[in-house]
Amino acid sequence: QSVLTQPPSVSAAPGQTVTISCSGSSSNIGHNYVSWYQQLPGTAPKLLIYDNDRRPSGIPDRFSGSKSGTSATLGITGLQTGDEADYYCGTWDSSLSAVVFGGGTKLTVL
Amino acid sequence: EVQLVESGGGLVQPGRSLRLSCAASGFTFDDYAMHWVRQVPGRGLEWVSGISWDSYEALFGDSVKGRFTISRDNAKNSLYLQLNSLTTEDTAIYYCAKGYAVRPGNSRPIDFWGQGTLVTVSS
């Protein structure tokens, strides 16, 4: 049971837009920055979004992040087959004194 | 280019110990916190431990507290994880990861990950 809650799966057609939610509480998302990670099949996770809505160098602007209260959202526009991956949200939990992750969302591009 | 290369994984019996290593390159190692994150194949990510740039602060997830120890050698650009009293629940891929900040206890991201080393605990 993950501290952060994500939908297990989402799907959409190429070219479409998808959003992935991440729900937490006041001890984690509510008072801390959220990051998002992309894990392509058979590879290590890669940082996609940090500080709620910032993109590291090299990440296309098709990927965006937002946060409101105790929830965060990852948005992906112009879906490509290469975006098929597992996506994880992560943040610091001040009560647990631990880094916490969501359970992951598998994106399928139909 | 940031590179993190883990080693030391393998098959180990329950109750035994193992030491993982991570060789870092491509950045100023002693400017950043470092982390270990594990993943059971096919499952989600679980943060294991983090250590500050100066080794002053070491944090652990509840599932490994008291059994695992994290350390680093800034002169060798290396990170370590000592795994003791292993159980089958510790079977996972262990990733070495670079923190964005100098200390592990905050919401700054983990910005680079190694390819991982598989630890299998089985009799």
Short mmCIF file of C-alpha atoms in Angstrom, two decimals, chain B residues 12-122:
data_model
loop_
_atom_site.label_atom_id
_atom_site.label_comp_id
_atom_site.label_asym_id
_atom_site.label_seq_id
_atom_site.Cartn_x
_atom_site.Cartn_y
_atom_site.Cartn_z
CA VAL B 12 22.10 -14.76 -0.81
CA GLN B 13 20.46 -16.95 1.82
CA PRO B 14 17.96 -15.56 4.34
CA GLY B 15 19.66 -14.18 7.42
CA ARG B 16 22.92 -13.48 5.62
CA SER B 17 24.49 -10.16 4.64
CA LEU B 18 25.47 -8.40 1.44
CA ARG B 19 27.24 -5.16 0.57
CA LEU B 20 26.26 -3.13 -2.47
CA SER B 21 28.54 -0.56 -4.04
CA CYS B 22 27.92 2.30 -6.43
CA ALA B 23 30.64 4.03 -8.45
CA ALA B 24 29.73 7.58 -9.40
CA SER B 25 31.19 9.78 -12.12
CA GLY B 26 30.34 12.81 -14.23
CA PHE B 27 29.51 15.14 -11.33
CA THR B 28 31.04 16.50 -8.13
CA PHE B 29 30.13 13.58 -5.89
CA ASP B 30 30.63 15.33 -2.55
CA ASP B 31 28.24 18.14 -3.47
CA TYR B 32 25.13 15.96 -3.32
CA ALA B 33 23.11 13.61 -1.19
CA MET B 34 22.84 10.05 -2.45
CA HIS B 35 20.07 7.49 -2.19
CA TRP B 36 19.25 3.83 -2.58
CA VAL B 37 15.84 2.92 -4.02
CA ARG B 38 14.65 -0.62 -4.62
CA GLN B 39 12.07 -2.21 -6.85
CA VAL B 40 10.68 -5.71 -6.82
CA PRO B 41 10.56 -6.70 -10.52
CA GLY B 42 7.14 -5.83 -11.86
CA ARG B 43 6.27 -3.74 -8.79
CA GLY B 44 6.67 -0.13 -7.66
CA LEU B 45 9.54 1.94 -6.29
CA GLU B 46 10.47 1.86 -2.61
CA TRP B 47 12.93 4.33 -1.11
CA VAL B 48 15.46 2.51 1.05
CA SER B 49 17.93 5.05 2.36
CA GLY B 50 19.60 8.41 1.81
CA ILE B 51 22.83 10.01 3.02
CA SER B 52 23.96 13.62 3.09
CA TRP B 53 27.01 14.90 1.24
CA ASP B 54 29.09 14.84 4.40
CA SER B 55 27.71 11.54 5.80
CA TYR B 56 26.34 13.45 8.79
CA GLU B 57 22.74 12.56 8.03
CA ALA B 58 21.58 9.05 7.14
CA LEU B 59 17.90 8.19 6.76
CA PHE B 60 16.17 4.86 6.28
CA GLY B 61 12.80 3.52 5.30
CA ASP B 62 10.87 1.72 8.03
CA SER B 63 11.22 -1.69 6.36
CA VAL B 64 15.03 -1.64 6.57
CA LYS B 65 15.67 0.47 9.66
CA GLY B 66 18.09 -1.30 12.01
CA ARG B 67 19.15 -3.83 9.36
CA PHE B 68 20.69 -1.74 6.57
CA THR B 69 23.53 0.78 6.79
CA ILE B 70 24.40 3.42 4.21
CA SER B 71 27.83 4.98 3.81
CA ARG B 72 29.90 6.87 1.27
CA ASP B 73 33.55 7.52 0.49
CA ASN B 74 33.85 10.91 -1.18
CA ALA B 75 37.54 10.32 -1.95
CA LYS B 76 36.52 7.30 -4.04
CA ASN B 77 33.27 8.76 -5.43
CA SER B 78 31.51 5.71 -4.05
CA LEU B 79 28.28 4.91 -2.23
CA TYR B 80 27.61 1.75 -0.26
CA LEU B 81 24.69 -0.13 1.24
CA GLN B 82 25.27 -2.84 3.84
CA LEU B 83 22.34 -5.24 3.95
CA ASN B 84 22.12 -7.39 7.09
CA SER B 85 19.59 -9.95 8.34
CA LEU B 86 18.21 -10.33 4.85
CA THR B 87 14.76 -11.79 4.27
CA THR B 88 12.94 -12.86 1.13
CA GLU B 89 11.09 -9.52 1.32
CA ASP B 90 14.37 -7.79 0.47
CA THR B 91 14.54 -9.41 -2.96
CA ALA B 92 14.58 -6.53 -5.44
CA ILE B 93 16.57 -4.47 -7.90
CA TYR B 94 18.56 -1.90 -5.91
CA TYR B 95 19.15 1.42 -7.61
CA CYS B 96 21.84 3.89 -6.65
CA ALA B 97 20.51 7.41 -7.19
CA LYS B 98 21.79 10.97 -6.99
CA GLY B 99 19.96 13.58 -4.99
CA TYR B 100 19.38 17.12 -6.22
CA ALA B 101 20.31 18.65 -2.84
CA VAL B 102 23.07 18.19 -0.28
CA ARG B 103 20.82 16.49 2.27
CA PRO B 104 18.40 13.56 1.74
CA GLY B 105 15.60 14.71 4.02
CA ASN B 106 13.64 17.03 1.79
CA SER B 107 11.47 17.06 -1.31
CA ARG B 108 14.17 17.94 -3.77
CA PRO B 109 14.16 15.27 -6.45
CA ILE B 110 16.26 12.25 -7.14
CA ASP B 111 17.63 13.34 -10.49
CA PHE B 112 19.76 10.47 -11.78
CA TRP B 113 19.52 6.72 -11.35
CA GLY B 114 21.89 3.85 -12.02
CA GLN B 115 20.80 0.74 -13.89
CA GLY B 116 20.43 -1.27 -10.69
CA THR B 117 21.76 -4.48 -9.23
CA LEU B 118 19.53 -7.45 -8.46
CA VAL B 119 19.52 -8.91 -4.97
CA THR B 120 17.80 -12.27 -4.59
CA VAL B 121 17.26 -13.63 -1.10
CA SER B 122 16.44 -17.32 -1.22
#
